[in-house]
Structure formats: structure tokens, C-alpha cells
Coordinates of C-alpha atoms in Angstrom, one line a residue:
M1 CA -24.0 -41.5 -14.1
K2 CA -26.3 -40.0 -16.6
W3 CA -25.4 -36.0 -17.1
D4 CA -27.7 -33.7 -18.5
A5 CA -24.4 -31.3 -19.4
S6 CA -21.2 -31.4 -19.3
Y7 CA -18.3 -29.3 -18.3
D8 CA -14.8 -29.3 -17.1
V9 CA -15.5 -26.5 -14.5
V10 CA -18.6 -25.7 -12.9
V11 CA -18.9 -22.3 -11.1
V12 CA -21.2 -21.5 -8.8
G13 CA -22.3 -17.7 -8.7
S14 CA -21.9 -14.6 -10.9
G15 CA -20.0 -12.1 -9.1
A16 CA -16.6 -11.1 -10.0
A17 CA -15.2 -13.6 -8.0
G18 CA -17.3 -16.2 -10.0
L19 CA -16.6 -15.1 -13.6
T20 CA -13.2 -14.9 -12.7
A21 CA -13.8 -18.6 -12.3
G22 CA -15.2 -19.3 -15.6
L23 CA -12.9 -17.0 -17.5
T24 CA -9.8 -18.5 -16.4
A25 CA -10.7 -21.6 -16.9
K26 CA -11.8 -21.0 -20.3
L27 CA -8.4 -18.9 -20.5
H28 CA -6.6 -22.3 -20.0
G29 CA -8.5 -24.0 -22.7
M30 CA -11.4 -26.0 -20.7
K31 CA -14.9 -26.2 -20.9
S32 CA -16.5 -23.5 -18.8
L33 CA -20.1 -22.9 -16.9
V34 CA -21.0 -19.9 -14.6
I35 CA -24.8 -20.3 -13.3
E36 CA -26.5 -17.4 -11.3
K37 CA -29.5 -18.2 -9.4
T38 CA -31.0 -14.9 -10.1
E39 CA -32.6 -13.2 -12.9
R40 CA -29.1 -11.2 -13.1
Y41 CA -25.4 -11.8 -12.7
G42 CA -23.1 -9.6 -11.4
G43 CA -23.8 -10.3 -7.8
A44 CA -22.7 -7.8 -4.9
S45 CA -20.1 -7.2 -7.2
A46 CA -22.2 -4.8 -9.7
L47 CA -23.0 -3.1 -6.7
Y48 CA -20.5 -1.3 -5.2
G49 CA -16.9 0.2 -5.7
G50 CA -15.2 -2.5 -7.6
A51 CA -12.1 -2.1 -6.6
L52 CA -9.1 -4.4 -5.4
W53 CA -6.8 -4.7 -2.6
I54 CA -3.8 -6.5 -4.4
P55 CA -0.4 -5.5 -3.0
N56 CA 2.4 -5.2 -5.0
N57 CA 0.6 -5.5 -8.8
H58 CA 2.0 -4.2 -12.0
V59 CA -0.7 -1.1 -12.1
I60 CA 0.6 0.4 -8.8
K61 CA 4.0 0.1 -9.7
S62 CA 4.0 1.8 -12.8
E63 CA 2.6 4.7 -10.6
G64 CA 5.8 4.6 -9.1
V65 CA 4.0 2.8 -5.6
P66 CA 7.3 1.3 -3.8
D67 CA 5.2 -1.5 -2.8
T68 CA 7.2 -4.7 -2.1
H69 CA 6.3 -9.0 -1.4
K70 CA 8.4 -8.1 2.0
L71 CA 6.2 -5.4 2.6
A72 CA 2.8 -6.4 1.4
R73 CA 3.3 -9.4 4.1
L74 CA 4.8 -7.3 6.6
Y75 CA 1.6 -5.2 6.8
L76 CA -0.9 -8.6 6.7
D77 CA 1.0 -10.5 9.3
S78 CA 0.3 -6.4 10.8
T79 CA -3.5 -6.7 10.5
I80 CA -4.2 -10.3 9.9
G81 CA -1.7 -12.0 12.3
D82 CA -1.6 -15.3 13.1
R83 CA -5.8 -15.7 11.8
V84 CA -4.8 -16.8 8.8
P85 CA -2.7 -19.5 8.0
E86 CA 0.5 -18.4 6.5
A87 CA 0.5 -21.1 3.5
L88 CA -2.8 -19.4 2.5
K89 CA -1.0 -15.5 3.1
E90 CA 1.5 -16.0 0.8
A91 CA -0.8 -17.4 -1.9
Y92 CA -2.0 -14.3 -2.0
I93 CA 0.1 -12.0 -2.1
K94 CA 2.3 -13.9 -5.1
R95 CA -0.5 -15.2 -7.0
G96 CA -3.1 -12.0 -6.9
P97 CA -0.3 -9.8 -9.0
E98 CA 0.2 -12.9 -11.2
M99 CA -3.6 -13.0 -12.3
L100 CA -3.8 -9.5 -13.0
R101 CA -0.6 -10.0 -15.3
Y102 CA -2.5 -12.9 -16.4
F103 CA -6.0 -10.6 -17.7
N104 CA -3.6 -7.7 -18.6
N105 CA -1.4 -9.8 -21.0
H106 CA -4.4 -12.5 -22.2
T107 CA -8.0 -9.9 -22.8
R108 CA -8.9 -7.2 -24.0
H109 CA -11.4 -5.7 -21.6
M110 CA -9.0 -6.5 -17.9
R111 CA -7.9 -3.1 -17.4
F112 CA -7.4 -1.2 -14.2
Q113 CA -5.9 2.3 -12.5
Y114 CA -4.6 2.7 -9.8
A115 CA -6.6 4.8 -7.3
K116 CA -4.0 7.0 -6.4
G117 CA -4.5 7.9 -2.3
Y118 CA -6.8 6.0 -1.3
S119 CA -5.2 4.7 1.6
D120 CA -5.3 1.3 3.4
Y121 CA -7.4 1.3 5.9
Y122 CA -4.3 0.9 8.5
P123 CA -1.4 2.7 6.8
E124 CA 0.2 3.9 10.1
K125 CA 1.0 0.2 11.2
P126 CA 4.0 -1.4 9.5
G127 CA 3.9 -2.6 5.6
G128 CA 0.7 0.1 5.4
F129 CA 0.8 2.7 3.0
P130 CA -1.0 6.3 2.9
Q131 CA -0.8 6.9 -0.9
G132 CA -2.8 3.0 -1.2
R133 CA -1.9 0.1 -2.9
S134 CA -5.7 -0.6 -4.5
I135 CA -6.8 -0.3 -8.4
E136 CA -9.8 0.5 -9.6
P137 CA -11.4 -0.6 -13.4
L138 CA -11.5 1.7 -15.9
I139 CA -14.9 3.1 -17.4
F140 CA -16.4 0.8 -19.3
D141 CA -18.8 1.2 -22.2
L142 CA -22.2 -0.6 -21.8
K143 CA -23.0 0.0 -25.3
K144 CA -20.2 -2.8 -26.1
M145 CA -22.0 -5.0 -24.7
G146 CA -25.1 -5.6 -26.9
A147 CA -27.4 -7.9 -25.1
L148 CA -25.2 -9.5 -22.5
V149 CA -26.1 -5.8 -20.6
D150 CA -29.6 -6.8 -20.3
T151 CA -29.3 -9.0 -17.8
M152 CA -26.5 -7.3 -16.1
R153 CA -27.1 -6.2 -12.3
R154 CA -26.7 -2.6 -12.1
S155 CA -25.8 -0.3 -9.3
S156 CA -28.3 2.2 -8.0
L157 CA -25.2 4.3 -6.1
S158 CA -26.5 7.7 -6.8
T159 CA -24.5 9.9 -8.5
K160 CA -27.2 11.5 -10.1
G161 CA -26.9 10.6 -13.9
F162 CA -22.5 11.0 -13.6
T163 CA -20.4 8.5 -14.1
M164 CA -17.5 8.7 -12.2
N165 CA -14.2 6.4 -10.4
S166 CA -13.8 6.8 -7.3
S167 CA -10.6 8.6 -7.2
E168 CA -12.9 11.5 -9.5
F169 CA -15.4 11.0 -6.0
H170 CA -12.8 11.9 -3.7
K171 CA -12.5 15.0 -5.6
V172 CA -16.2 15.9 -6.5
N173 CA -17.3 15.6 -3.1
M174 CA -14.9 19.1 -2.2
I175 CA -16.4 21.0 -5.2
R176 CA -17.6 23.8 -3.2
R177 CA -14.0 23.9 -1.2
T178 CA -11.5 23.4 -3.6
T179 CA -10.2 23.9 -7.3
K180 CA -10.1 20.2 -7.8
G181 CA -13.4 19.4 -6.8
K182 CA -14.5 22.5 -9.2
T183 CA -12.1 21.1 -11.9
T184 CA -13.1 17.5 -11.4
A185 CA -16.8 18.5 -11.5
L186 CA -16.4 20.2 -15.2
K187 CA -15.0 17.0 -16.2
L188 CA -17.8 14.9 -15.1
G189 CA -19.9 17.5 -17.0
L190 CA -18.8 17.0 -19.8
R191 CA -17.7 13.5 -19.7
L192 CA -22.0 12.9 -19.2
V193 CA -22.3 16.0 -22.7
K194 CA -20.3 13.6 -24.7
S195 CA -22.1 10.2 -24.0
K196 CA -25.6 12.0 -24.5
L197 CA -24.4 13.4 -27.6
T198 CA -22.4 10.0 -29.1
G199 CA -25.2 7.9 -27.4
S200 CA -22.8 6.1 -25.3
L201 CA -23.2 4.5 -21.9
P202 CA -20.0 4.3 -19.5
V203 CA -20.3 3.4 -15.9
A204 CA -17.8 2.8 -13.8
L205 CA -17.0 1.2 -9.9
G206 CA -18.0 -2.1 -9.8
E207 CA -20.7 -2.1 -12.7
A208 CA -17.3 -1.3 -14.9
L209 CA -15.3 -4.4 -13.4
I210 CA -18.2 -6.7 -13.8
A211 CA -19.0 -5.8 -17.4
R212 CA -15.2 -6.5 -18.2
L213 CA -15.5 -9.7 -16.9
R214 CA -18.2 -10.4 -18.6
M215 CA -17.1 -9.1 -21.9
S216 CA -13.9 -11.5 -21.6
L217 CA -16.1 -14.3 -20.6
A218 CA -18.1 -14.0 -23.7
E219 CA -15.2 -13.5 -25.7
A220 CA -14.1 -16.5 -25.0
N221 CA -17.2 -18.8 -25.2
G222 CA -17.2 -19.7 -21.4
E223 CA -21.4 -20.2 -20.6
L224 CA -23.6 -18.4 -18.3
W225 CA -26.8 -19.5 -17.5
I226 CA -29.2 -16.8 -15.5
S227 CA -32.2 -18.0 -13.2
T228 CA -30.3 -21.2 -12.3
A229 CA -29.7 -22.3 -8.3
F230 CA -27.5 -25.0 -7.4
Q231 CA -29.4 -27.2 -4.9
D232 CA -26.8 -30.2 -4.2
F233 CA -23.4 -32.1 -5.0
I234 CA -23.0 -34.9 -6.9
V235 CA -20.2 -37.0 -5.3
E236 CA -18.8 -40.5 -6.5
N237 CA -15.6 -42.2 -5.1
N238 CA -14.6 -39.1 -2.5
R239 CA -14.9 -36.7 -5.1
V240 CA -17.7 -34.0 -6.2
T241 CA -17.7 -34.7 -9.7
G242 CA -21.3 -32.4 -10.6
I243 CA -23.9 -30.7 -8.8
V244 CA -28.0 -30.7 -8.9
V245 CA -29.4 -27.6 -10.6
V246 CA -32.9 -26.0 -10.7
R247 CA -32.7 -23.6 -14.2
D248 CA -36.3 -22.6 -14.7
G249 CA -38.2 -25.2 -12.8
Q250 CA -36.3 -28.4 -14.3
E251 CA -33.7 -30.5 -12.3
M252 CA -30.5 -30.5 -14.2
R253 CA -27.3 -32.7 -13.3
I254 CA -23.9 -30.9 -14.6
E255 CA -21.1 -32.9 -15.1
A256 CA -17.7 -31.0 -13.8
K257 CA -15.2 -33.0 -14.8
R258 CA -12.2 -31.1 -13.3
G259 CA -14.1 -29.7 -10.7
V260 CA -16.5 -27.2 -8.9
V261 CA -16.1 -23.6 -7.6
L262 CA -18.4 -21.9 -5.7
S263 CA -18.3 -18.5 -5.8
S264 CA -22.3 -18.1 -4.4
G265 CA -21.8 -14.8 -2.1
G266 CA -22.5 -15.0 1.7
F267 CA -25.9 -15.7 3.9
S268 CA -26.8 -11.9 4.5
H269 CA -30.3 -12.3 3.2
N270 CA -30.6 -15.8 5.2
Q271 CA -32.2 -14.6 8.7
A272 CA -32.1 -17.7 10.3
Y273 CA -28.7 -17.9 9.5
R274 CA -27.9 -14.2 10.8
E275 CA -29.2 -15.2 14.2
K276 CA -27.3 -18.7 14.2
Y277 CA -24.3 -17.1 13.5
L278 CA -23.9 -13.2 14.0
P279 CA -23.6 -11.1 16.9
A280 CA -27.2 -9.7 18.1
P281 CA -29.1 -7.6 17.3
T282 CA -29.3 -8.6 13.3
N283 CA -31.3 -7.9 10.4
S284 CA -31.1 -9.0 6.3
K285 CA -33.0 -5.8 6.4
W286 CA -29.8 -3.9 6.8
T287 CA -27.9 -5.5 4.2
S288 CA -26.9 -3.8 1.3
T289 CA -26.3 -7.3 -1.0
P290 CA -28.5 -8.5 -3.7
E291 CA -31.7 -11.3 -2.3
G292 CA -29.8 -14.0 -3.6
Q293 CA -27.5 -14.0 -0.7
T294 CA -29.1 -17.0 1.1
G295 CA -25.7 -19.1 1.8
D296 CA -27.8 -22.0 -0.3
I297 CA -24.6 -23.6 -0.3
I298 CA -23.9 -24.0 3.1
E299 CA -25.8 -26.8 4.5
P300 CA -24.7 -29.2 1.4
S301 CA -20.9 -28.4 1.7
V302 CA -21.3 -29.6 5.4
K303 CA -23.5 -32.3 5.1
I304 CA -20.2 -33.3 2.5
G305 CA -17.4 -32.8 5.4
A306 CA -16.7 -29.1 4.6
T307 CA -15.6 -27.4 8.0
L308 CA -16.6 -23.6 8.2
D309 CA -14.8 -20.6 9.7
L310 CA -15.5 -16.4 10.2
M311 CA -19.0 -16.7 10.4
D312 CA -19.6 -14.7 13.0
K313 CA -18.1 -11.7 10.9
V314 CA -19.1 -8.9 8.3
W315 CA -18.0 -6.6 6.3
G316 CA -19.6 -3.9 7.9
A317 CA -20.7 -1.2 6.5
P318 CA -23.1 1.7 8.8
S319 CA -26.0 2.6 7.0
V320 CA -29.1 4.5 7.4
I321 CA -32.7 2.9 6.0
D322 CA -34.1 5.3 3.4
P323 CA -38.2 5.3 3.0
Q324 CA -38.4 2.1 0.9
G325 CA -36.4 0.4 3.8
Q326 CA -33.4 0.2 1.8
P327 CA -30.1 0.7 3.4
F328 CA -27.9 3.7 1.9
F329 CA -24.1 2.9 3.3
L330 CA -22.4 5.6 4.0
V331 CA -18.9 5.7 3.6
A332 CA -16.9 9.3 2.4
D333 CA -20.3 10.9 4.5
R334 CA -18.7 10.0 7.8
G335 CA -15.5 11.3 6.6
V336 CA -17.1 15.0 6.7
P337 CA -15.9 17.5 9.3
N338 CA -19.5 19.2 10.8
M339 CA -20.6 15.6 11.5
I340 CA -20.5 13.8 14.7
V341 CA -22.3 9.3 15.9
V342 CA -24.0 9.3 19.4
D343 CA -25.6 6.1 21.0
G344 CA -29.1 6.1 22.1
V345 CA -27.7 8.5 25.3
G346 CA -26.3 11.1 23.2
K347 CA -22.7 10.2 23.6
R348 CA -19.7 9.4 21.1
Y349 CA -18.1 6.1 21.3
L350 CA -15.9 5.6 18.6
N351 CA -14.0 7.5 15.6
E352 CA -16.6 8.5 13.2
A353 CA -14.4 8.6 10.5
A354 CA -13.2 4.9 11.1
P355 CA -12.7 1.8 8.0
Y356 CA -15.7 1.1 7.7
H357 CA -15.6 -2.6 8.9
E358 CA -14.1 -1.0 12.2
F359 CA -17.3 1.2 12.6
V360 CA -19.5 -1.3 12.9
D361 CA -17.2 -4.2 14.8
N362 CA -17.4 -0.8 17.8
M363 CA -20.8 -0.3 17.6
Y364 CA -21.6 -4.1 18.3
I365 CA -18.6 -4.0 21.4
H366 CA -20.5 -0.6 22.6
H367 CA -23.9 -2.2 22.1
Q368 CA -22.9 -5.8 24.3
E369 CA -21.8 -3.2 27.3
T370 CA -24.6 0.0 26.9
N371 CA -27.4 -1.8 25.2
Q372 CA -27.5 2.1 23.4
A373 CA -25.3 1.6 20.5
I374 CA -28.0 0.0 17.7
P375 CA -29.4 2.1 16.2
S376 CA -26.7 5.4 16.8
W377 CA -27.7 8.4 15.0
I378 CA -25.9 10.3 12.8
V379 CA -25.3 14.5 13.4
I380 CA -24.8 16.7 11.1
D381 CA -25.3 21.2 10.5
A382 CA -25.9 22.9 8.2
T383 CA -22.4 23.8 7.6
A384 CA -22.2 20.0 6.5
K385 CA -25.5 19.7 3.7
S386 CA -24.2 23.1 2.7
R387 CA -20.3 22.1 1.6
Y388 CA -20.1 17.8 1.3
I389 CA -22.1 15.0 -0.5
F390 CA -23.9 13.6 2.4
T391 CA -26.6 10.0 1.7
G392 CA -25.8 10.3 -2.2
L393 CA -27.1 14.6 -2.2
F394 CA -24.8 16.8 -3.6
P395 CA -24.2 20.2 -1.4
G396 CA -26.8 22.3 -1.1
Q397 CA -29.0 19.4 -2.1
A398 CA -32.4 18.8 -0.1
F399 CA -33.2 15.6 2.0
P400 CA -36.5 14.4 -0.4
K401 CA -39.2 14.9 1.2
S402 CA -40.4 11.5 2.1
W403 CA -37.4 11.1 4.2
F404 CA -38.8 14.1 6.7
D405 CA -42.4 12.1 6.7
N406 CA -41.3 9.0 7.6
G407 CA -38.7 9.6 10.0
V408 CA -35.9 9.2 8.1
V409 CA -34.0 12.6 9.0
K410 CA -35.0 14.6 12.3
S411 CA -34.8 18.3 11.5
V412 CA -34.8 21.2 13.7
Q413 CA -33.1 24.8 15.1
T414 CA -31.4 24.1 18.1
I415 CA -29.2 21.0 19.4
E416 CA -31.6 20.7 22.5
E417 CA -34.5 20.5 20.1
L418 CA -32.4 18.2 18.5
A419 CA -32.3 15.8 21.4
E420 CA -36.0 16.0 22.0
Q421 CA -36.3 14.2 18.0
M422 CA -33.6 11.9 19.1
N423 CA -35.0 11.2 22.5
V424 CA -31.7 11.3 23.5
P425 CA -30.7 13.0 27.5
V426 CA -31.0 16.9 26.0
E427 CA -27.6 17.3 28.2
N428 CA -26.2 15.1 27.1
L429 CA -26.1 15.5 23.4
V430 CA -25.4 19.5 24.0
E431 CA -22.5 18.8 26.3
T432 CA -21.4 15.9 23.5
V433 CA -22.2 18.6 21.1
E434 CA -20.0 21.5 22.5
R435 CA -17.2 19.0 24.1
F436 CA -16.4 18.4 19.7
N437 CA -16.4 21.6 19.0
T438 CA -13.8 22.3 21.2
F439 CA -11.7 19.4 19.9
A440 CA -12.8 21.1 16.2
R441 CA -11.4 24.2 17.2
N442 CA -8.4 22.8 18.9
G443 CA -7.6 20.7 15.3
R444 CA -7.6 17.1 17.5
D445 CA -9.7 14.9 18.4
E446 CA -8.2 14.1 21.9
D447 CA -11.2 11.2 22.7
F448 CA -11.3 9.1 19.6
L449 CA -8.2 10.7 17.5
R450 CA -10.5 11.7 14.3
G451 CA -8.0 13.0 11.7
D452 CA -4.7 11.2 13.1
S453 CA -4.6 8.9 10.1
A454 CA -4.5 8.9 6.7
Y455 CA -7.2 6.9 6.0
D456 CA -9.3 9.5 7.8
K457 CA -8.0 11.9 6.0
Y458 CA -9.1 11.3 2.9
Y459 CA -12.6 12.2 2.9
G460 CA -12.0 14.8 4.9
D461 CA -11.5 18.8 3.9
P462 CA -8.3 19.6 2.9
T463 CA -9.2 23.3 3.6
L464 CA -8.9 22.7 7.0
K465 CA -6.5 22.3 9.9
N466 CA -8.0 19.2 10.7
P467 CA -9.5 17.7 7.6
N468 CA -12.0 15.7 10.1
L469 CA -13.1 18.4 12.8
A470 CA -15.2 21.1 12.1
E471 CA -17.6 22.5 14.7
L472 CA -21.3 21.9 14.3
T473 CA -23.1 25.4 15.1
N474 CA -25.0 26.6 11.7
A475 CA -29.0 25.4 11.9
P476 CA -30.8 23.1 10.8
F477 CA -29.4 20.6 12.9
Y478 CA -30.6 16.7 10.9
A479 CA -29.9 13.5 12.7
L480 CA -30.2 9.6 11.1
A481 CA -30.3 6.7 12.9
L482 CA -27.6 4.3 12.1
Y483 CA -27.3 1.0 11.8
P484 CA -24.8 -1.6 11.2
G485 CA -25.2 -3.1 7.7
D486 CA -23.0 -5.4 5.7
I487 CA -21.7 -5.8 2.0
G488 CA -21.9 -9.5 2.4
T489 CA -21.0 -12.1 5.2
K490 CA -17.1 -13.0 5.6
G491 CA -17.9 -16.5 6.8
G492 CA -17.3 -19.4 5.3
L493 CA -16.0 -22.9 3.7
V494 CA -12.4 -23.3 4.9
V495 CA -10.2 -23.2 2.3
D496 CA -6.2 -23.8 1.5
E497 CA -3.7 -22.3 -0.7
H498 CA -4.7 -24.6 -3.8
A499 CA -8.6 -22.9 -2.9
R500 CA -9.4 -26.1 -2.2
V501 CA -12.2 -26.7 0.4
L502 CA -10.9 -28.7 3.4
K503 CA -12.4 -31.2 6.1
A504 CA -12.3 -30.9 9.7
D505 CA -9.0 -33.0 9.6
G506 CA -7.1 -30.6 6.8
T507 CA -7.4 -32.7 3.6
A508 CA -9.0 -31.2 1.2
I509 CA -12.4 -32.3 -0.4
G510 CA -12.1 -34.1 -4.2
G511 CA -13.1 -31.7 -7.3
L512 CA -14.5 -28.8 -4.3
Y513 CA -12.8 -25.2 -4.6
A514 CA -14.4 -21.8 -2.5
S515 CA -13.8 -17.8 -3.3
G516 CA -15.2 -14.8 -2.6
N517 CA -17.9 -14.6 0.5
C518 CA -18.8 -17.9 1.3
S519 CA -15.5 -18.4 1.7
A520 CA -14.0 -17.8 4.5
S521 CA -12.1 -14.4 4.2
I522 CA -8.1 -14.6 3.6
M523 CA -8.6 -11.2 5.3
G524 CA -9.2 -12.9 8.6
E525 CA -11.3 -10.7 11.2
T526 CA -9.8 -7.5 9.8
Y527 CA -10.6 -5.4 6.4
P528 CA -6.8 -4.0 4.7
G529 CA -7.5 -2.2 2.3
P530 CA -10.5 -0.7 -0.3
G531 CA -11.2 -3.6 -2.3
A532 CA -10.2 -6.8 0.5
T533 CA -13.3 -8.0 -0.5
L534 CA -13.0 -8.5 -4.4
G535 CA -9.5 -8.9 -4.8
P536 CA -9.3 -12.1 -2.9
G537 CA -12.2 -13.1 -3.9
M538 CA -10.8 -13.1 -7.4
T539 CA -7.3 -14.7 -6.8
L540 CA -8.8 -17.3 -5.1
S541 CA -10.7 -18.1 -8.2
Y542 CA -7.4 -17.7 -10.1
I543 CA -6.1 -20.2 -8.0
A544 CA -8.5 -22.6 -8.1
T545 CA -8.8 -22.7 -11.6
T546 CA -5.2 -22.3 -12.5
H547 CA -4.7 -25.6 -9.9
M548 CA -7.5 -27.5 -11.9
A549 CA -5.6 -26.6 -14.9
K550 CA -2.7 -27.7 -13.4
E551 CA -4.4 -31.5 -11.6
G552 CA -6.5 -32.4 -14.5
N553 CA -5.8 -35.1 -16.2
K554 CA -2.1 -33.8 -17.2
E555 CA -2.2 -33.0 -20.5
Q556 CA -1.2 -29.8 -22.0
L557 CA -3.9 -26.8 -22.2
P558 CA -3.5 -24.2 -24.9
L559 CA -3.5 -21.2 -23.5
L560 CA -6.5 -18.7 -24.9
K561 CA -6.1 -14.5 -25.8
V562 CA -9.6 -12.8 -26.1

């Protein structure tokens, strides 16, 4: 075979999982290449919160979190059940903390902090932690990256010029309600002033994670090619030995001596795949993922024997669609007190503050039963608008005029008028609001138990009897259509505890590994905690490349430290 380029490890995809694979390979002395088909690296990982849900890790234990391997396994068993093989769950619980220690010991940039208080999504289940297990990257100065930042995918999360991590957002959301909210806002203001005076460019969340990975990869001399699209595998003697790519319009054959790692994301932007695999209705316009997530590796992988699972599942993200047609993912917004979500006939049907994936699952269940949940409506009053951050707007900040002009926001003085604007039965919406207001006065949601879970309370108002319940009484009232968006699909290639892609008979395809959203999620059909996408994606990449280092040609490889 004539090769245009040769590497030990070739990685398809440049999100957190892909960069982890490239970095780990280099740190183990292997020559690695990461390819990205779009013009910017970082994938969906750069766009969101950047949290990692990895139980029993050294970061949370240093902060006194009493986690153990046994508790982590108990929690996974109580949430995931037997939907995922035992060996895969065990590998994740063991190797995830190992990966974090490894990066801490072998890089300068892979540093994290405990996202204290950011609850597991099901903290009341056996093994669940109300105080949370998640970690997040430390704030990072992009000025340190030099030209590397020019092709990094940037987040559009709306923070109005402020750089904040998830813990700080949680506090500043209560800027008009708590002392912590006010002091955190002051801290953010001082950070902004400092960055202006010093010329620094601080970033947090997913951008900080990608920046830290990219800097580490660069310092380890790992290569990354953008505008390079995967086309097909090269298979010799029943083993994947390389891939065919198109780079700048030219086809190339790239050798992968140790193996190929697929970390290319899901198929959120492939409408044909969505209609084939996902529940209806489904629309690629509802996804918050980057445009490159079209499932390019699925057919070539199946062609060489790979098996698929969880193809009907997404990482659900309830979203409103802005005037430009871009989805805005509602997370904290659904925890605010003076708010309800109703279906197309003006009735509540779920716990609005539930974990976002569960929320979207319930939208589909209700829609299948009634044909009235997609879209739903999120309704708030003037009190909510004046007290809390909502759709990225700070308390009291008006919705943009374009949101009204394009009908994204309905705003009127009475609930009756709002029902008419929403085209739902007036009597139903009035009755729904009155019933909810009664729950709010009593401090208990008798219908859907909103505010009972520690997760619900995290984004609620701690000054109230029930942090998630307050009456909707003050005009104007607002309503926005709500859709079952996603932050990625979670189905894909089935892998084993070594991250090797499996055939239908359970045997591995030689030389082929997968991680991230192009693989069938370790989390099965659920979502145990914040960062349960990135944590497993990075861990599987680490597992894959360390397996290559051990199983390759058995030679002793030098461990680098960068």
C-alpha cells in the first residue's frame, strides 16, 4: 500500500474526545494525527459547559467529597441498570480517575476544579450525590495560545462579555436575590476590568477545556489538520490500517500503524439519519451542535462489520428558536420559580426543572400520547423576568425587539390574552396557572414534584420556601415556543471495555476504536450527571490509546511530560 502520510494513531474528530486521544497517544510516545473536517477544531465540546462527570476522581476527593468506587458503581447501576455491559461500566469508573491523574502528572494545562453543589442528576437514587461529582476546567487565557486560537471553535453562550464558570453562573443567577449573587457579580466585573487592562482573553467552560487540550497537544508535538474530511477505511488482512481523507480538495491515504480512533461526534445535522433513527417529529434545526455533525463514519463502519446501538437516543436539550433560527438551550431557565411549561392545550405535563435529557424524553412521551407537546410553551411573568437570568438575558434586561417582531416571544397583560396568543384553550391555561399558583403558595408541587430533588433546587431561588415555586401573577406575561432540541445524538458504534469497535458477534474489529458521540454511550439511555457526555468521551479515548500503546508491537514506549 502506498501511503501519503504515516502515523501510529489517527484520530477522526477534534472535540474533547478526539483531542484526548491525540494527546494521550503523544504522551505515550506515539506519533499522532487528529483530523477535523470543518475549518475549526473543538467540535460540540467547545460550545457548552465543559464539565466532566467522572466519579471518585482526585479533584473532588481533595475537596472532601466522600466518593468511592463502590458508591459510583451503585449509582451507575441504579441509573443505567443493565443497559450497558458490566465490563464497560467498570472500565469507566476505574479508568476515568486514572486519566485525570495522568493528565495532571504529565501536562501543564489539564487542570480542573470541583463544581461544588452541581448535583448529580438523580441524587436521590442509591449512590447519588446531592453535592455533585462534576469537575470543570480552570479559566484559561486564550492569549497564551498564539495563532492556535485562530482556528478554535468559539462558543456563542451568552454571558454579555463576562467570563464565568458553571459555579459562578449558578450564583450570579441570583444577583438580585442573594448576597452571594451580588458578590459573585462584582468578582466577574473585576475580572472583566482586569482582562481589559492586561489584554488577556479569559475563557471558561467548554472553550477552556478545548483550549487546555489543544495547548497540551501542541506542546507534545501532536498534529491537527483542519478542513480534512474522513471518507473511508483502508482494511488489510481484516484489520483497519488507515483511512482515506480529503484535505483541501485532495484525496489522501493516511496510515495508522497502531489504530484509528473515531471521535467524530453524532449525526444531529443529518436530517435523513434523524428521520431514520430518531422519534418523530425531529428536525436538524433544533440541534445546538456544530454543522459538521452528520454521522459520516456510520455507513463505512457498518460496511466493515461494526454494530450500532442507542441510535434512537439524543442528549436532549429543550430549546427555544431565536429569530435567526438558532436554538437556545434552556438549562437554568427551567429552574426559575415564576415559570411553567404547558403543552398545546395549555396544560402542564412534567416537572419543568427536571434534568434536560429527561425533559426532552417526557416531551416525546407526552407527544406520542397527545400529539400536543411539540412544540410546548414556556411561560413566565414579569417577576421572573426582573429577578433571574432568562434566555441569556440578565434580570430586567428586555427581550430584543426582533424576538417580538418574529413572534419568538408573546407578551400580553393577562393570562387570557396569552392563551389566545399561544392558540391554546383559554380556560385550560387559566386553570393551569391557578392550580400552579396554589402549589406555589403551599410550597409543594403536588402534580410533578418540582423542587423535591436537590438537582431541581440547584437553579432555584434559595430565598423561597420552595426554591422552584412562585406564583405567576405579575404582568406582563411572556410565552416562548419550546422544542426538543439536542446537544448531540448518543447512539453509534458499540465498543468494549478497551474502546474497540465490535462486530455483531462480539469480536473486535482490528485497529478500530471509538469514543464520544459517534459511539453508543456508556451512559445507556440516561444521563447521570453534569458532564456525562464529555467524561465518558475523554475516558474512552484515553482507554483506546493506552490500549494501543500496550498492544501495538509490544515495544517499551517513553512517557512524555509536557
